Short mmCIF file of C-alpha atoms and ligand atoms in Angstrom, two decimals:
data_model
loop_
_atom_site.label_atom_id
_atom_site.label_comp_id
_atom_site.label_asym_id
_atom_site.label_seq_id
_atom_site.Cartn_x
_atom_site.Cartn_y
_atom_site.Cartn_z
CA MET A 145 69.63 -30.72 -4.92
CA ALA A 146 69.81 -27.13 -5.65
CA SER A 147 72.84 -25.32 -4.42
CA THR A 148 73.20 -21.81 -3.59
CA SER A 149 76.85 -21.26 -4.60
CA GLU A 150 76.48 -21.81 -8.29
CA SER A 151 74.00 -19.47 -8.52
CA SER A 152 75.93 -16.62 -6.93
CA ALA A 153 78.33 -15.74 -9.92
CA SER A 154 77.68 -12.55 -11.05
CA PRO A 155 76.99 -11.85 -14.81
CA GLN A 156 80.31 -10.55 -15.22
CA GLY A 157 81.86 -13.83 -14.44
CA GLN A 158 83.40 -12.58 -11.34
CA ALA A 159 84.38 -14.75 -8.98
CA GLU A 160 81.41 -16.44 -6.64
CA LYS A 161 80.28 -14.56 -3.83
CA PRO A 162 78.31 -16.31 -1.00
CA VAL A 163 74.50 -15.62 -0.94
CA VAL A 164 73.15 -13.93 2.25
CA ILE A 165 69.64 -15.11 3.35
CA VAL A 166 68.03 -13.15 5.76
CA THR A 167 65.18 -14.48 7.67
CA VAL A 168 62.16 -11.79 8.46
CA GLY A 169 58.78 -12.45 9.86
CA MET A 170 56.37 -12.08 12.19
CA ALA A 171 57.12 -12.93 15.98
CA GLY A 172 56.42 -16.75 16.40
CA SER A 173 56.27 -17.43 12.55
CA GLY A 174 59.47 -19.77 12.83
CA LYS A 175 62.06 -18.03 11.75
CA THR A 176 64.76 -19.37 14.13
CA THR A 177 63.10 -22.86 13.45
CA PHE A 178 63.58 -22.29 9.72
CA MET A 179 67.35 -21.18 10.02
CA GLN A 180 67.84 -24.44 12.17
CA ARG A 181 66.57 -26.48 9.53
CA LEU A 182 68.55 -24.40 6.82
CA ASN A 183 71.66 -24.86 8.78
CA ALA A 184 71.22 -28.56 9.24
CA HIS A 185 70.23 -28.93 5.27
CA LEU A 186 73.58 -26.97 4.10
CA PHE A 187 75.65 -29.14 6.77
CA GLN A 188 73.96 -32.53 5.37
CA ASN A 189 74.80 -31.36 1.86
CA GLN A 190 78.64 -30.01 3.15
CA GLU A 191 77.90 -26.43 2.13
CA PRO A 192 80.13 -24.22 3.97
CA ARG A 193 77.86 -21.56 5.47
CA TYR A 194 78.22 -18.71 7.99
CA VAL A 195 75.24 -18.17 10.48
CA MET A 196 74.44 -14.85 12.11
CA ASN A 197 72.16 -14.07 14.85
CA LEU A 198 70.89 -10.31 15.03
CA ASP A 199 68.30 -10.85 17.68
CA PRO A 200 69.62 -9.60 20.73
CA ALA A 201 66.52 -10.95 23.01
CA VAL A 202 66.66 -14.29 22.02
CA ALA A 203 66.90 -16.54 24.86
CA LYS A 204 68.30 -19.74 23.44
CA LEU A 205 69.14 -20.41 19.93
CA PRO A 206 68.57 -23.95 18.83
CA PHE A 207 71.66 -24.01 16.38
CA GLN A 208 75.38 -22.59 16.74
CA CYS A 209 76.30 -19.58 15.31
CA ASN A 210 79.37 -17.84 14.25
CA LEU A 211 78.57 -14.42 15.03
CA ASP A 212 75.87 -13.29 17.56
CA ILE A 213 74.95 -10.05 18.30
CA ARG A 214 74.55 -10.91 21.76
CA ASP A 215 78.04 -11.58 22.21
CA SER A 216 78.84 -7.88 21.83
CA VAL A 217 75.60 -6.25 23.07
CA ASN A 218 73.75 -7.02 26.51
CA TYR A 219 70.28 -6.36 25.86
CA LYS A 220 69.17 -6.86 29.50
CA LYS A 221 71.84 -4.20 30.60
CA VAL A 222 70.57 -1.63 27.59
CA MET A 223 67.10 -2.17 28.90
CA GLU A 224 68.27 -1.25 32.73
CA GLU A 225 70.75 1.12 31.70
CA HIS A 226 68.87 3.30 29.03
CA ARG A 227 65.62 2.46 30.88
CA LEU A 228 64.12 1.24 27.72
CA GLY A 229 61.26 -1.04 27.22
CA PRO A 230 61.52 -4.35 25.09
CA ASN A 231 61.46 -2.85 21.62
CA GLY A 232 63.58 0.25 22.51
CA ALA A 233 66.35 -2.09 23.77
CA ILE A 234 66.16 -4.32 20.85
CA MET A 235 66.59 -1.31 18.70
CA THR A 236 69.40 0.32 20.71
CA SER A 237 71.19 -3.08 20.87
CA LEU A 238 71.09 -3.33 17.08
CA ASN A 239 72.27 0.51 16.74
CA LEU A 240 75.45 -0.62 18.95
CA PHE A 241 75.85 -3.14 16.70
CA THR A 242 75.33 -1.61 13.64
CA THR A 243 78.53 0.39 14.59
CA LYS A 244 80.54 -2.55 13.90
CA VAL A 245 79.26 -3.30 10.41
CA ASP A 246 82.73 -2.70 8.97
CA GLN A 247 84.13 -5.38 11.16
CA VAL A 248 81.37 -7.65 10.35
CA LEU A 249 81.47 -7.42 6.71
CA ASN A 250 85.49 -7.52 6.94
CA ILE A 251 85.04 -10.96 8.55
CA LEU A 252 82.44 -12.16 6.21
CA GLU A 253 84.85 -10.72 3.43
CA LYS A 254 87.55 -12.89 4.79
CA ARG A 255 85.54 -15.81 5.18
CA ALA A 256 84.35 -15.69 1.67
CA VAL A 257 87.56 -16.53 -0.11
CA PRO A 258 90.35 -19.30 0.58
CA ASP A 259 92.44 -18.77 3.58
CA PRO A 260 95.88 -18.92 2.68
CA GLU A 261 96.82 -19.99 6.39
CA ASN A 262 93.99 -22.56 6.59
CA PRO A 263 94.05 -24.03 3.24
CA SER A 264 91.46 -26.75 4.50
CA ARG A 265 88.72 -24.27 5.52
CA LYS A 266 86.34 -23.96 2.28
CA PRO A 267 85.31 -20.61 1.56
CA VAL A 268 81.40 -19.86 2.89
CA LYS A 269 78.96 -19.96 0.39
CA THR A 270 75.79 -19.03 2.37
CA ILE A 271 75.24 -16.58 4.94
CA LEU A 272 72.46 -17.07 7.21
CA VAL A 273 70.79 -14.17 9.28
CA ASP A 274 68.45 -14.40 11.90
CA THR A 275 66.38 -11.16 12.79
CA PRO A 276 64.42 -10.30 15.64
CA GLY A 277 60.59 -10.93 15.68
CA GLN A 278 59.59 -7.37 15.86
CA ILE A 279 60.07 -7.13 12.10
CA GLU A 280 59.46 -3.37 12.20
CA VAL A 281 62.17 -2.51 14.90
CA PHE A 282 64.55 -4.31 12.16
CA VAL A 283 63.30 -3.36 8.82
CA TRP A 284 62.15 0.30 9.61
CA SER A 285 65.01 1.15 11.67
CA ALA A 286 68.26 2.97 10.64
CA SER A 287 70.44 0.09 11.99
CA GLY A 288 68.19 -2.36 10.35
CA THR A 289 68.83 -0.38 6.97
CA ILE A 290 72.19 0.07 7.37
CA LEU A 291 72.94 -3.68 7.78
CA LEU A 292 71.04 -5.10 4.95
CA ASP A 293 72.28 -2.11 2.95
CA SER A 294 75.61 -3.22 3.66
CA LEU A 295 75.26 -6.75 3.23
CA ALA A 296 73.41 -5.98 -0.28
CA SER A 297 76.26 -3.64 -1.12
CA SER A 298 78.81 -6.95 -0.53
CA PHE A 299 76.90 -9.82 -1.30
CA PRO A 300 73.92 -11.15 -3.29
CA THR A 301 71.22 -10.82 -0.76
CA VAL A 302 67.57 -12.41 -0.21
CA ILE A 303 64.98 -11.89 1.89
CA ALA A 304 63.12 -15.08 3.20
CA TYR A 305 59.60 -13.69 4.52
CA ILE A 306 58.28 -16.62 6.96
CA VAL A 307 54.94 -16.76 7.16
CA ASP A 308 53.00 -18.75 9.70
CA THR A 309 50.47 -20.52 7.69
CA THR A 310 48.24 -21.65 10.14
CA ARG A 311 47.56 -18.13 11.17
CA ALA A 312 47.08 -17.03 7.57
CA CYS A 313 43.98 -19.07 6.69
CA SER A 314 41.43 -16.38 6.71
CA THR A 315 41.39 -13.83 4.10
CA SER A 316 42.27 -10.98 6.44
CA THR A 317 44.94 -12.47 8.21
CA PHE A 318 46.33 -13.31 4.90
CA MET A 319 46.11 -9.93 3.57
CA SER A 320 47.72 -8.33 6.52
CA ASN A 321 50.83 -10.74 6.12
CA MET A 322 50.76 -9.76 2.19
CA LEU A 323 50.91 -6.03 2.91
CA TYR A 324 53.55 -6.67 5.76
CA ALA A 325 55.63 -8.51 2.95
CA CYS A 326 54.90 -5.81 0.58
CA SER A 327 55.89 -3.21 2.71
CA ILE A 328 59.58 -4.81 3.53
CA LEU A 329 59.86 -5.88 -0.30
CA TYR A 330 59.62 -1.96 -1.04
CA LYS A 331 61.48 -1.03 2.19
CA THR A 332 64.44 -2.93 1.65
CA LYS A 333 64.26 -3.22 -2.22
CA LEU A 334 65.95 -6.79 -2.14
CA PRO A 335 64.30 -9.84 -3.86
CA MET A 336 62.22 -11.94 -1.51
CA VAL A 337 60.78 -15.29 -1.10
CA VAL A 338 57.55 -15.62 0.83
CA VAL A 339 58.09 -19.04 2.68
CA PHE A 340 54.68 -20.41 3.73
CA ASN A 341 56.02 -22.42 7.06
CA LYS A 342 54.27 -24.90 9.22
CA THR A 343 52.62 -26.73 6.28
CA ASP A 344 52.82 -29.79 8.52
CA ILE A 345 49.80 -28.29 10.23
CA GLN A 346 48.20 -26.66 7.53
CA ASP A 347 48.68 -26.73 3.86
CA ALA A 348 49.39 -23.95 2.15
CA GLY A 349 47.59 -24.39 -1.40
CA PHE A 350 44.90 -21.91 -0.60
CA ALA A 351 47.45 -19.15 -0.41
CA LYS A 352 49.14 -20.19 -3.55
CA GLU A 353 45.53 -19.94 -5.04
CA TRP A 354 44.83 -16.68 -3.71
CA MET A 355 47.90 -15.11 -4.77
CA THR A 356 47.81 -16.44 -8.55
CA ASP A 357 43.93 -16.36 -8.89
CA TYR A 358 41.91 -13.29 -7.90
CA GLU A 359 38.65 -15.15 -8.58
CA ALA A 360 39.49 -17.72 -5.81
CA PHE A 361 40.62 -15.03 -3.35
CA ARG A 362 37.03 -13.03 -4.14
CA GLU A 363 35.21 -16.21 -3.51
CA ALA A 364 37.01 -16.46 -0.31
CA LEU A 365 35.81 -12.94 0.67
CA ASP A 366 32.30 -13.90 0.11
CA GLY A 367 32.52 -16.99 2.07
CA ASP A 368 33.96 -15.27 4.83
CA GLU A 369 31.29 -12.30 4.30
CA ASN A 370 28.32 -15.03 4.31
CA LYS A 371 29.87 -16.36 7.53
CA ASN A 372 30.07 -12.68 8.85
CA ALA A 373 33.68 -13.35 9.68
CA PHE A 374 34.44 -9.59 9.81
CA GLY A 375 32.03 -9.25 12.42
CA GLY A 376 30.91 -6.06 11.27
CA GLN A 377 27.67 -4.19 11.95
CA ASP A 378 25.66 -1.75 10.18
CA GLY A 379 27.59 -2.31 6.67
CA GLY A 380 31.05 -2.84 8.66
CA SER A 381 31.41 -6.36 7.00
CA GLY A 382 30.77 -4.83 3.98
CA TYR A 383 33.40 -2.21 4.11
CA MET A 384 35.92 -4.90 5.22
CA ALA A 385 35.23 -6.96 2.26
CA SER A 386 35.32 -4.30 -0.32
CA LEU A 387 38.60 -3.03 1.23
CA LEU A 388 40.61 -6.60 1.08
CA ASN A 389 38.96 -7.10 -2.23
CA SER A 390 40.61 -3.71 -3.68
CA MET A 391 43.86 -4.63 -1.82
CA SER A 392 44.04 -7.85 -3.22
CA LEU A 393 43.75 -6.31 -7.07
CA MET A 394 46.45 -3.93 -6.05
CA LEU A 395 48.69 -6.51 -4.70
CA GLU A 396 48.53 -8.54 -7.83
CA GLU A 397 51.54 -6.93 -9.33
CA PHE A 398 53.39 -7.43 -5.95
CA TYR A 399 52.79 -11.20 -6.04
CA SER A 400 54.08 -11.30 -9.61
CA HIS A 401 57.71 -10.09 -8.36
CA LEU A 402 57.47 -13.01 -5.51
CA LYS A 403 58.70 -16.58 -5.30
CA VAL A 404 56.57 -18.71 -2.94
CA VAL A 405 57.27 -21.67 -1.28
CA SER A 406 55.80 -24.01 1.03
CA VAL A 407 57.98 -25.44 3.99
CA SER A 408 57.80 -27.30 7.36
CA SER A 409 60.80 -26.29 9.28
CA VAL A 410 59.79 -28.97 11.94
CA LYS A 411 59.78 -31.76 9.42
CA GLY A 412 62.30 -30.27 6.77
CA THR A 413 59.83 -30.44 3.51
CA GLY A 414 60.06 -28.14 0.98
CA ILE A 415 63.60 -26.93 1.79
CA ASP A 416 64.90 -27.87 -1.59
CA ASP A 417 62.31 -25.91 -3.24
CA PHE A 418 63.30 -23.04 -1.25
CA MET A 419 66.80 -23.04 -2.18
CA ASP A 420 65.89 -23.16 -5.94
CA ALA A 421 63.89 -20.04 -5.50
CA VAL A 422 66.94 -18.83 -3.44
CA LYS A 423 69.11 -19.57 -6.68
CA GLU A 424 66.35 -17.89 -8.98
CA LYS A 425 66.32 -14.82 -6.71
CA VAL A 426 70.01 -14.31 -6.58
CA HIS A 427 70.05 -14.32 -10.49
CA GLU A 428 67.46 -11.49 -10.47
CA PHE A 429 69.61 -9.93 -7.78
CA ASN A 430 72.59 -9.91 -10.01
CA THR A 431 70.63 -8.72 -13.02
CA VAL A 432 67.94 -6.41 -11.59
CA TYR A 433 68.86 -5.52 -8.13
CA GLN A 434 72.82 -5.12 -8.56
CA PRO A 435 72.68 -2.64 -11.41
CA GLU A 436 70.29 -0.47 -9.25
CA LEU A 437 72.36 -0.45 -6.45
CA ASP A 438 75.09 0.46 -8.30
CA ARG A 439 73.21 3.23 -9.84
CA ARG A 440 72.10 4.51 -6.73
CA ARG A 441 75.82 4.23 -5.14
CA ALA A 442 77.09 6.47 -8.44
CA GLU A 443 74.34 8.82 -7.51
CA ARG A 444 75.27 9.22 -3.74
CA GLU A 445 79.15 9.77 -4.77
CA GLU A 446 78.00 12.13 -7.40
CA ILE A 447 76.07 14.05 -4.68
CA LYS A 448 78.97 13.91 -2.40
CA LYS A 449 81.41 14.80 -4.99
CA LYS A 450 79.30 18.33 -5.78
CA GLN A 451 79.10 18.91 -2.02
CA ARG A 452 83.12 18.57 -1.63
CA GLU A 453 83.40 21.06 -4.75
CA LYS A 454 81.11 23.45 -3.40
CA GLU A 455 82.86 23.48 0.26
CA LEU A 456 86.22 23.77 -1.94
CA GLU A 457 84.94 26.86 -3.92
CA LYS A 458 83.88 28.57 -0.64
CA MET A 459 87.08 27.89 0.81
CA MET A 460 88.81 29.51 -1.95
CA ARG A 461 86.73 32.75 -1.59
CA ASP A 462 87.22 32.83 1.93
CA MET A 463 91.02 32.53 1.40
CA SER A 464 91.26 35.30 -1.28
CA MET A 465 88.93 37.60 1.15
CA ASP A 466 91.14 36.75 4.07
CA GLY A 467 94.07 37.94 1.80
CA LEU A 468 92.31 41.28 0.98
CA THR A 469 91.29 42.30 4.29
CA ALA A 470 94.43 41.17 6.05
CA ALA A 471 96.53 43.48 3.63
CA ALA A 472 94.78 46.61 3.94
CA PRO A 473 96.00 47.57 7.14
CA GLU A 474 99.45 46.43 6.49
CA GLU A 475 99.84 48.81 3.56
CA ASN A 476 99.14 51.93 6.06
CA LYS A 477 100.94 51.10 9.30
CA SER A 478 102.69 48.69 11.25
CA ASP A 479 101.62 46.01 13.49
CA ASP A 480 103.27 48.12 16.33
CA GLU A 481 101.22 50.96 15.30
CA ASP A 482 98.28 49.16 15.27
CA VAL A 483 98.58 47.99 18.66
CA GLN A 484 100.12 50.88 20.49
CA GLU A 485 98.45 53.91 18.78
CA PRO A 486 95.11 54.02 18.30
CA THR A 487 93.37 56.05 16.07
CA PRO A 488 91.51 59.35 17.69
CA ASP A 489 88.29 57.47 17.45
CA GLY A 490 89.58 54.73 19.54
CA ASP A 491 88.82 51.21 18.68
CA SER A 492 86.80 52.00 15.76
CA ASP A 493 83.61 49.66 15.36
CA ASP A 494 84.52 49.28 11.76
CA GLU A 495 88.02 47.99 12.67
CA ILE A 496 86.67 45.41 15.26
CA ASP A 497 83.94 44.37 12.86
CA ASP A 498 86.76 43.80 10.19
CA GLU A 499 88.77 41.82 12.56
CA ASN A 500 85.56 39.92 13.53
CA ASP A 501 85.25 38.93 10.02
CA ARG A 502 88.96 38.03 9.69
CA GLU A 503 88.52 35.99 12.52
CA GLY A 504 85.36 34.29 11.11
CA LEU A 505 87.07 33.59 8.08
CA GLN A 506 90.31 32.35 9.28
CA ALA A 507 88.09 29.72 11.72
CA ARG A 508 86.36 28.81 8.73
CA TYR A 509 89.40 28.00 6.62
CA ALA A 510 90.63 26.30 9.59
CA ALA A 511 87.54 24.22 9.58
CA SER A 512 88.29 23.31 6.13
CA LEU A 513 91.58 22.50 6.40
CA LEU A 514 91.90 20.90 9.96
CA GLY A 515 88.80 19.67 11.12
CA LYS A 516 86.50 20.55 13.99
CA ASP A 517 88.70 20.54 17.05
CA SER A 518 91.15 22.64 15.30
CA VAL A 519 88.44 24.98 14.09
CA THR A 520 87.48 25.69 18.00
CA GLU A 521 91.03 25.93 18.71
CA GLU A 522 91.93 28.73 15.83
CA ALA A 523 88.60 30.35 16.98
CA SER A 524 89.39 30.99 20.44
CA PHE A 525 93.04 31.54 19.71
CA ALA A 526 91.88 34.31 17.42
CA LYS A 527 89.65 35.58 20.17
CA TYR A 528 92.29 35.39 22.87
CA LEU A 529 94.50 37.69 20.20
CA HIS A 530 91.69 39.96 19.82
CA SER A 531 91.13 40.51 23.60
CA GLN A 532 94.73 41.13 24.12
CA ARG A 533 94.41 43.85 21.54
CA ASN A 534 91.37 45.62 23.05
CA ALA A 535 93.33 45.30 26.40
CA THR A 536 96.57 47.16 25.29
CA GLN A 537 94.23 49.99 23.58
N1 GTP B 698 54.70 -27.36 13.77
C1 GTP B 698 55.30 -26.51 13.29
N2 GTP B 698 55.70 -25.75 14.11
C2 GTP B 698 56.87 -24.80 13.95
C3 GTP B 698 57.14 -24.80 12.43
N3 GTP B 698 58.03 -24.38 12.61
C4 GTP B 698 58.36 -23.61 13.75
N4 GTP B 698 57.20 -23.91 14.80
C5 GTP B 698 57.07 -23.73 16.01
O1 GTP B 698 56.55 -22.24 16.19
C6 GTP B 698 57.23 -21.70 17.55
C7 GTP B 698 57.94 -20.28 17.23
O2 GTP B 698 58.91 -20.76 16.50
P1 GTP B 698 60.60 -19.65 16.33
O3 GTP B 698 61.38 -20.62 15.62
O4 GTP B 698 61.05 -19.63 17.86
O5 GTP B 698 59.95 -18.44 15.83
P2 GTP B 698 60.58 -17.14 15.46
O6 GTP B 698 60.04 -16.68 14.31
O7 GTP B 698 61.82 -17.44 15.38
O8 GTP B 698 60.18 -16.35 17.03
P3 GTP B 698 60.62 -15.01 17.32
O9 GTP B 698 62.22 -14.95 17.16
O10 GTP B 698 60.34 -15.18 18.91
O11 GTP B 698 59.62 -14.04 16.70
C8 GTP B 698 57.83 -22.67 18.08
O12 GTP B 698 57.18 -23.35 18.90
C9 GTP B 698 58.20 -23.80 17.03
O13 GTP B 698 58.31 -25.11 17.26
C10 GTP B 698 56.95 -25.83 11.62
O14 GTP B 698 57.23 -26.04 10.33
N5 GTP B 698 56.02 -26.74 12.01
#
């Protein structure tokens, strides 16, 4: 039997990390059932695992999970309180959950190593994550991205894209599924295993063939066209066939990056193949994705560092300007003179402008040093001083 644990060691030989498997797929494709099957498979092989449910709208889970988004967010309440539809409420629930991502990672990090207080508890080797059926809500939302990025920054992470094989038999539904998978691959930038599920009802041989043999797909397209499967009139059918044909050519490169397995989540067939595929993808994660993630992280750090340097430079400039403008009046008159004996032209505009400038600089300086609240405080204090001064004049 293939084990994911042996594959999670980094190329540098660092300590083994648990592998995260995130199931993504269209509604009803069988994500939860697949998750249940994986969970049972790992249990049978006595592999310590950690199961997370990120679907706030699921009514009942057929397995026990360690971390359930429903424990921290009440989807129905979110819907009522924010007057949202189902998708909006799922997205808001995910957003709320994402605010706790640090805590989630902390828990996972702790479970990934031996617990000195509980030596009999084995470190987790696999983290299973179930996601909402509304793919776009998870994959294309900011919270979904943050959650996936956070997981991938700590552990090797693989996407399991679940396809309902019975609903991918025609060339057009197959292509829709593949385009979805392609967009997820490029959005998440994580290694992917395509899981053709429900193969107890429909064998996935045709799909595998279409993905490796362009001519086979072309023939299937011709067949669909002859049967007028695209239902087009006035050449509409021809347009669909040629579009699908072009897309298939375009997707050839994408197919070459995928690992494809056939599974029946109900019967439990193909799970070993899936685990082997995950093992391969973890290796890819460590050798290809991880360096790329590190590069992107270093790039972000560099940008942040430059921004900080820029702000510091600006602050230093502000401070030295502040010193100059503040010194000038002190050279000529005392504070008392300044307040009690105005110049003949009264509160000269120049003087007030000068004062305003100084107040602005002081406020900005305070902003740099003290943070936002203090800025408001400092600015209003300066304003107060200014009004007091005008009142005495
Ligand atoms: N025959 C068969 N049915 C399956 C298989 N996997 C899932 N199903 C059925 O497909 C239906 C949907 O399965 P779920 O696991 O709820 O699908 P899901 O993708 O989690 O659904 P959402 O979370 O609502 O998107 C259920 O009736 C399952 O019993 C399978 O391998 N074979």
